[in-house]
Amino acid sequence: MKAWVLHGANDLRLEQRPLPALADAEALVRVKAAGVCGSDIPRIFETGAHTLPVVPGHEFAGVVADAGRACSDRIGKRVGVFPLIPCMRCDSCARGRYETCSTYDYIGSRRDGAFAEYVAVPAWNLIELPDTMPFDAAALLEPAAVALHALRAAGAENAESVAIFGAGPVGLFAAGWARISGAKKVFLVGTRAEQAEKARLLGFSDFLDINERDAAERIRALTGGAGADLCADAAGDPRAVSDCIRAARPGGLVVLIGNPRADMRIGKDTYQKILRKQLRVCGSWNSRFNREAENDWTETLAAFDGGALRPETLISHRFPLADLARAAERMRARKEYFCKVLICG
Ligand SMILES: [Zn+2]
Ligand SMILES: [Zn+2]
């Protein structure tokens, strides 16, 4: 099979490899669509992955082409994939909170992922797709589940006004989930006109350009001077975090989703607003996938299937597998607008 193998920072090579060997409880997934995550760009160009060499790619969907003895009933199924493989032994795993597993394995950074024709996936990590769901849409289950998980982590069910800083895929999905849970006002804060246009396509007309004016100030003005019930940083940027703190109402919620690009420093005055406004600030990591309640993935699948979320609207680019390196290079250059970039098999 063809696979993009990351050998180190800025050393990604298209190689011919044998098909992955399967354990008894593993399925061989023929990748049909794989999203390039914002986190893949520093992984490919700057830091390398946790394990090297490795095939990156953790947002994907496909068809089970083969399977080990213990899961042969999965052959032929159309599937999405939860990329985190929990240890099943630590305290978090015992509680079903696999997203905070202390010794997890991860498809696409610790073991081989989806920028290849085939990938080996434990049957436990598969979620079966309805026949009507396109693979392109299913490749976006992961970022949408991450966004849902963040709003849940914040306890945002009753938030009537929500401000999302960062208008990439996770930010746009977070806005979608806020609307689904009943928020009356949803503000999206971004950096460019194309993001405003994408937000408008998804039905969000309250878009604030961070370069044009003080977004936090605007959000307070647009909420009668109080501030938003919930502010989310989906940018991983110190300015966005500061703005979240400034834009939240007293007693409000701030949830941090974005992976930081560098040290996060916030000013003394901004920090003090956390105290004075008695804000609840919480972090969110990955998404919850389990067999019981609060499975972010089954809920995301239902929202895609029922049309409450429209993942395909977020897809801005499609490339064939052979063009991954060029696609990643263009994303890294940040000259043109990207929302979700898909590699299609
Ligand atoms: Zn990702
Ligand atoms: Zn664990």
Coordinates of C-alpha atoms and ligand atoms in Angstrom, one line a residue:
M1 CA 0.0 0.0 0.0
K2 CA 1.0 3.6 -0.3
A3 CA 1.6 5.5 3.0
W4 CA 3.0 8.8 4.0
V5 CA 5.6 8.1 6.6
L6 CA 6.9 10.8 9.0
H7 CA 10.5 10.1 9.8
G8 CA 11.1 13.3 11.8
A9 CA 10.4 17.0 11.7
N10 CA 10.0 18.1 8.1
D11 CA 10.7 14.6 6.8
L12 CA 7.5 13.2 5.4
R13 CA 7.9 10.6 2.6
L14 CA 5.5 8.7 0.4
E15 CA 6.4 5.0 0.7
Q16 CA 5.3 1.7 -0.5
R17 CA 4.6 -0.5 2.6
P18 CA 3.2 -4.0 3.3
L19 CA -0.4 -4.0 4.6
P20 CA -0.4 -3.7 8.4
A21 CA -0.5 -7.0 10.3
L22 CA -3.7 -7.5 12.3
A23 CA -4.2 -8.7 15.8
D24 CA -7.3 -10.8 16.6
A25 CA -9.3 -7.9 17.7
E26 CA -8.2 -5.5 15.0
A27 CA -9.8 -4.4 11.7
L28 CA -8.1 -3.3 8.5
V29 CA -9.8 -0.1 7.4
R30 CA -9.5 1.0 3.8
V31 CA -9.3 4.8 4.2
K32 CA -11.9 6.6 2.1
A33 CA -11.5 10.1 3.6
A34 CA -9.0 11.6 6.1
G35 CA -9.0 15.1 7.5
V36 CA -5.8 17.1 8.0
C37 CA -6.0 18.4 11.5
G38 CA -4.5 21.7 12.6
S39 CA -2.3 19.7 14.9
D40 CA -0.9 17.7 12.0
I41 CA 0.9 20.8 10.6
P42 CA 3.4 21.3 13.5
R43 CA 3.6 17.5 13.9
I44 CA 4.8 17.2 10.3
F45 CA 6.9 20.3 10.0
E46 CA 8.2 21.2 13.4
T47 CA 8.0 18.7 16.2
G48 CA 7.7 15.3 14.6
A49 CA 5.4 12.8 16.2
H50 CA 5.4 11.1 19.6
T51 CA 6.6 7.9 17.9
L52 CA 8.8 7.8 14.8
P53 CA 8.6 6.8 12.1
V54 CA 4.8 7.0 12.0
V55 CA 2.0 7.5 9.5
P56 CA 0.1 10.6 10.6
G57 CA -3.7 11.1 10.2
H58 CA -6.3 10.7 13.0
E59 CA -9.6 12.0 11.6
F60 CA -10.9 9.4 9.1
A61 CA -13.5 7.0 7.9
G62 CA -13.5 4.0 5.6
V63 CA -14.6 0.5 5.0
V64 CA -13.4 -2.6 6.9
A65 CA -11.5 -4.6 4.3
D66 CA -10.3 -7.4 6.5
A67 CA -10.4 -8.3 10.2
G68 CA -8.8 -10.5 12.9
R69 CA -10.6 -13.6 14.1
A70 CA -12.3 -11.9 17.0
C71 CA -14.0 -9.3 14.9
S72 CA -14.5 -10.9 11.5
D73 CA -18.2 -9.8 11.6
R74 CA -17.0 -6.3 10.9
I75 CA -15.8 -7.0 7.4
G76 CA -17.6 -4.8 4.9
K77 CA -18.9 -2.3 7.4
R78 CA -18.6 1.4 6.8
V79 CA -16.9 2.9 9.8
G80 CA -15.7 6.1 11.6
V81 CA -12.8 5.8 14.0
F82 CA -12.2 7.1 17.6
P83 CA -8.4 7.6 17.3
L84 CA -7.5 7.2 21.0
I85 CA -6.7 3.6 22.2
P86 CA -7.1 3.5 26.0
C87 CA -4.9 1.4 28.3
M88 CA -8.0 0.0 30.1
R89 CA -6.0 -0.2 33.3
C90 CA -5.6 3.3 34.7
D91 CA -8.0 5.2 37.0
S92 CA -9.5 7.2 34.1
C93 CA -10.2 4.1 32.1
A94 CA -11.8 2.4 35.1
R95 CA -14.2 5.4 35.1
G96 CA -14.9 5.2 31.4
R97 CA -13.1 8.5 30.9
Y98 CA -10.8 7.2 28.2
E99 CA -10.0 10.7 26.9
T100 CA -7.8 11.3 30.0
C101 CA -6.2 7.9 30.0
S102 CA -2.6 8.2 31.3
T103 CA -1.0 5.7 29.0
Y104 CA -3.0 5.8 25.8
D105 CA -2.0 4.8 22.3
Y106 CA -3.1 7.1 19.5
I107 CA -3.7 6.4 15.8
G108 CA -1.8 8.9 13.8
S109 CA 0.8 10.1 16.3
R110 CA 1.8 7.1 18.4
R111 CA 0.9 4.3 15.9
D112 CA 0.3 4.4 12.2
G113 CA -2.7 6.5 11.1
A114 CA -4.8 7.4 8.1
F115 CA -2.6 9.1 5.5
A116 CA -2.3 5.7 3.9
E117 CA -4.5 3.4 1.9
Y118 CA -5.1 1.1 4.9
V119 CA -4.8 1.4 8.6
A120 CA -5.1 -1.2 11.4
V121 CA -7.7 -0.2 14.0
P122 CA -8.9 -2.1 17.2
A123 CA -12.5 -3.1 16.7
W124 CA -13.3 -1.3 20.0
N125 CA -12.5 2.0 18.3
L126 CA -14.9 1.6 15.3
I127 CA -18.2 3.3 15.1
E128 CA -20.6 2.0 12.4
L129 CA -21.9 4.6 9.9
P130 CA -25.4 4.7 8.5
D131 CA -25.4 3.7 4.8
T132 CA -26.5 7.2 3.8
M133 CA -23.6 9.0 5.5
P134 CA -20.8 10.0 3.0
F135 CA -17.2 9.2 4.1
D136 CA -16.3 12.8 3.7
A137 CA -18.8 13.8 6.4
A138 CA -17.8 10.9 8.6
A139 CA -14.1 12.0 8.5
L140 CA -15.3 15.1 10.5
L141 CA -16.8 13.1 13.3
E142 CA -13.6 13.6 15.4
P143 CA -13.4 17.4 15.4
A144 CA -17.2 17.7 15.9
A145 CA -17.0 15.3 18.9
V146 CA -14.1 17.3 20.3
A147 CA -16.3 20.5 20.1
L148 CA -19.2 18.7 21.8
H149 CA -17.0 17.4 24.5
A150 CA -15.7 20.9 25.3
L151 CA -19.2 22.3 25.7
R152 CA -20.1 19.4 28.0
A153 CA -16.9 19.8 30.0
A154 CA -17.9 23.4 30.6
G155 CA -21.4 22.5 31.7
A156 CA -22.8 24.8 29.0
E157 CA -26.3 23.3 28.7
N158 CA -28.1 26.4 29.9
A159 CA -25.9 29.0 28.2
E160 CA -28.0 31.5 26.3
S161 CA -25.2 33.6 24.9
V162 CA -22.1 31.9 23.7
A163 CA -18.9 33.4 22.2
I164 CA -16.5 31.1 20.3
F165 CA -13.0 32.5 19.6
G166 CA -11.5 30.7 16.6
A167 CA -13.6 30.0 13.5
G168 CA -11.8 26.9 12.2
P169 CA -13.6 23.5 12.1
V170 CA -13.7 23.0 15.9
G171 CA -14.9 26.5 16.5
L172 CA -17.6 26.2 13.9
F173 CA -18.7 22.9 15.3
A174 CA -18.8 24.4 18.8
A175 CA -21.0 27.1 17.5
G176 CA -23.3 24.5 16.0
W177 CA -23.5 22.5 19.2
A178 CA -24.3 25.7 21.2
R179 CA -27.2 26.4 18.8
I180 CA -28.4 22.8 19.2
S181 CA -28.4 23.1 23.0
G182 CA -30.5 26.2 22.8
A183 CA -28.2 29.2 22.9
K184 CA -30.1 32.3 21.6
K185 CA -27.0 34.3 20.7
V186 CA -23.9 32.7 19.2
F187 CA -20.9 34.9 18.4
L188 CA -18.0 33.6 16.3
V189 CA -14.7 35.5 16.5
G190 CA -12.2 35.0 13.6
T191 CA -9.5 36.6 11.6
R192 CA -10.6 36.7 8.0
A193 CA -13.5 37.4 5.6
E194 CA -13.6 33.8 4.4
Q195 CA -14.3 32.7 7.9
A196 CA -17.2 35.1 8.2
E197 CA -18.6 33.8 4.9
K198 CA -18.3 30.2 6.1
A199 CA -20.0 31.1 9.4
R200 CA -22.8 32.8 7.4
L201 CA -23.2 29.7 5.3
L202 CA -23.8 27.7 8.5
G203 CA -26.3 30.3 9.7
F204 CA -24.1 32.3 12.1
S205 CA -24.4 36.0 11.2
D206 CA -22.8 37.4 14.4
F207 CA -19.2 37.2 13.2
L208 CA -16.6 39.5 14.8
D209 CA -13.3 40.1 13.1
I210 CA -10.6 40.2 15.8
N211 CA -8.5 42.6 13.7
E212 CA -11.3 45.2 13.2
R213 CA -12.2 46.0 16.8
D214 CA -12.1 44.8 20.3
A215 CA -14.2 41.6 20.1
A216 CA -14.6 41.2 23.9
E217 CA -15.9 44.8 24.2
R218 CA -18.3 44.2 21.3
I219 CA -19.6 41.0 22.9
R220 CA -20.3 42.8 26.1
A221 CA -22.1 45.5 24.3
L222 CA -24.2 43.0 22.3
T223 CA -25.2 41.2 25.5
G224 CA -26.6 44.3 27.2
G225 CA -23.3 45.0 28.9
A226 CA -23.2 41.8 30.9
G227 CA -21.0 39.5 28.8
A228 CA -21.5 36.0 27.4
D229 CA -22.6 33.1 29.5
L230 CA -20.0 30.9 27.9
C231 CA -16.7 31.8 26.1
A232 CA -14.7 29.2 24.4
D233 CA -11.1 29.5 23.1
A234 CA -10.9 27.3 20.0
A235 CA -7.8 29.1 18.7
G236 CA -5.1 28.2 21.2
D237 CA -4.0 31.8 21.2
P238 CA -3.2 34.0 24.3
R239 CA -5.2 36.9 22.8
A240 CA -8.2 34.7 22.4
V241 CA -7.9 33.4 25.9
S242 CA -7.7 36.9 27.3
D243 CA -10.7 37.9 25.2
C244 CA -12.7 35.0 26.5
I245 CA -12.0 36.1 30.1
R246 CA -12.8 39.7 29.3
A247 CA -16.0 38.8 27.3
A248 CA -17.5 36.4 29.9
R249 CA -20.3 37.7 32.2
P250 CA -19.8 37.5 36.0
G251 CA -20.3 33.9 37.1
G252 CA -19.7 32.8 33.5
L253 CA -17.9 29.9 31.9
V254 CA -14.6 29.8 30.0
V255 CA -13.6 26.6 28.3
L256 CA -10.2 26.1 26.7
I257 CA -10.1 23.8 23.7
G258 CA -7.3 25.1 21.4
N259 CA -3.9 23.5 21.5
P260 CA -1.5 26.3 22.5
R261 CA 1.0 27.3 19.9
A262 CA 3.4 28.8 22.4
D263 CA 3.5 29.8 26.1
M264 CA 0.2 31.3 27.1
R265 CA 0.7 34.5 29.0
I266 CA -2.2 36.6 30.2
G267 CA -1.9 40.0 31.8
K268 CA -2.4 40.7 35.5
D269 CA -5.6 42.8 34.8
T270 CA -7.1 40.0 32.7
Y271 CA -6.1 37.4 35.3
Q272 CA -7.8 39.4 38.0
K273 CA -11.0 39.4 36.0
I274 CA -11.2 35.6 36.6
L275 CA -11.3 36.4 40.3
R276 CA -13.5 39.4 40.3
K277 CA -16.1 37.9 37.9
Q278 CA -15.8 34.5 39.7
L279 CA -15.4 32.8 36.4
R280 CA -15.3 29.0 36.0
V281 CA -12.4 28.2 33.7
C282 CA -12.0 24.6 32.5
G283 CA -10.0 22.6 30.0
S284 CA -11.2 20.1 27.5
W285 CA -9.3 17.3 25.9
N286 CA -10.2 15.0 23.0
S287 CA -13.7 13.5 23.2
R288 CA -15.6 10.8 25.1
F289 CA -16.2 7.5 23.4
N290 CA -17.6 4.7 25.5
R291 CA -20.3 2.2 25.5
E292 CA -22.5 4.0 28.1
A293 CA -24.0 7.5 28.6
E294 CA -22.3 10.7 27.3
N295 CA -20.8 9.2 24.3
D296 CA -19.8 12.3 22.3
W297 CA -19.5 10.1 19.1
T298 CA -23.0 8.6 19.0
E299 CA -24.4 12.0 19.6
T300 CA -22.3 13.5 16.8
L301 CA -23.2 10.7 14.5
A302 CA -26.9 11.4 15.1
A303 CA -26.4 15.2 14.6
F304 CA -24.7 14.6 11.2
D305 CA -27.3 12.0 10.2
G306 CA -30.3 14.1 11.2
G307 CA -28.9 17.3 9.6
A308 CA -28.5 19.3 12.8
L309 CA -24.8 19.7 11.9
R310 CA -23.7 20.0 8.3
P311 CA -20.1 18.8 8.2
E312 CA -19.7 19.0 4.4
T313 CA -20.1 22.7 4.6
L314 CA -16.8 22.8 6.5
I315 CA -14.8 21.1 3.8
S316 CA -12.8 23.7 1.9
H317 CA -10.3 21.5 0.0
R318 CA -10.0 17.9 -1.2
F319 CA -6.8 16.3 -2.3
P320 CA -5.8 12.8 -3.4
L321 CA -3.5 10.9 -1.1
A322 CA -0.5 11.5 -3.4
D323 CA -0.9 15.3 -2.8
L324 CA -0.8 15.2 1.1
A325 CA 2.7 16.9 1.3
R326 CA 1.6 19.7 -1.0
A327 CA -1.7 20.2 0.9
A328 CA 0.2 20.3 4.2
E329 CA 2.7 22.7 2.8
R330 CA -0.1 25.1 1.7
M331 CA -1.8 24.9 5.1
R332 CA 1.5 25.7 6.7
A333 CA 2.0 28.7 4.5
R334 CA -1.3 30.2 5.8
K335 CA -1.6 32.4 2.6
E336 CA -5.0 31.1 1.5
Y337 CA -8.1 30.2 3.4
F338 CA -8.6 26.7 4.7
C339 CA -11.3 25.2 6.7
K340 CA -11.3 21.4 6.7
V341 CA -8.9 19.8 4.3
L342 CA -9.6 16.3 3.3
I343 CA -7.4 13.6 1.8
C344 CA -9.7 11.4 -0.3
G345 CA -8.8 7.7 -0.9
Ligands
ZN1 ZN -7.4 16.5 15.3
ZN2 ZN -6.0 4.2 30.7

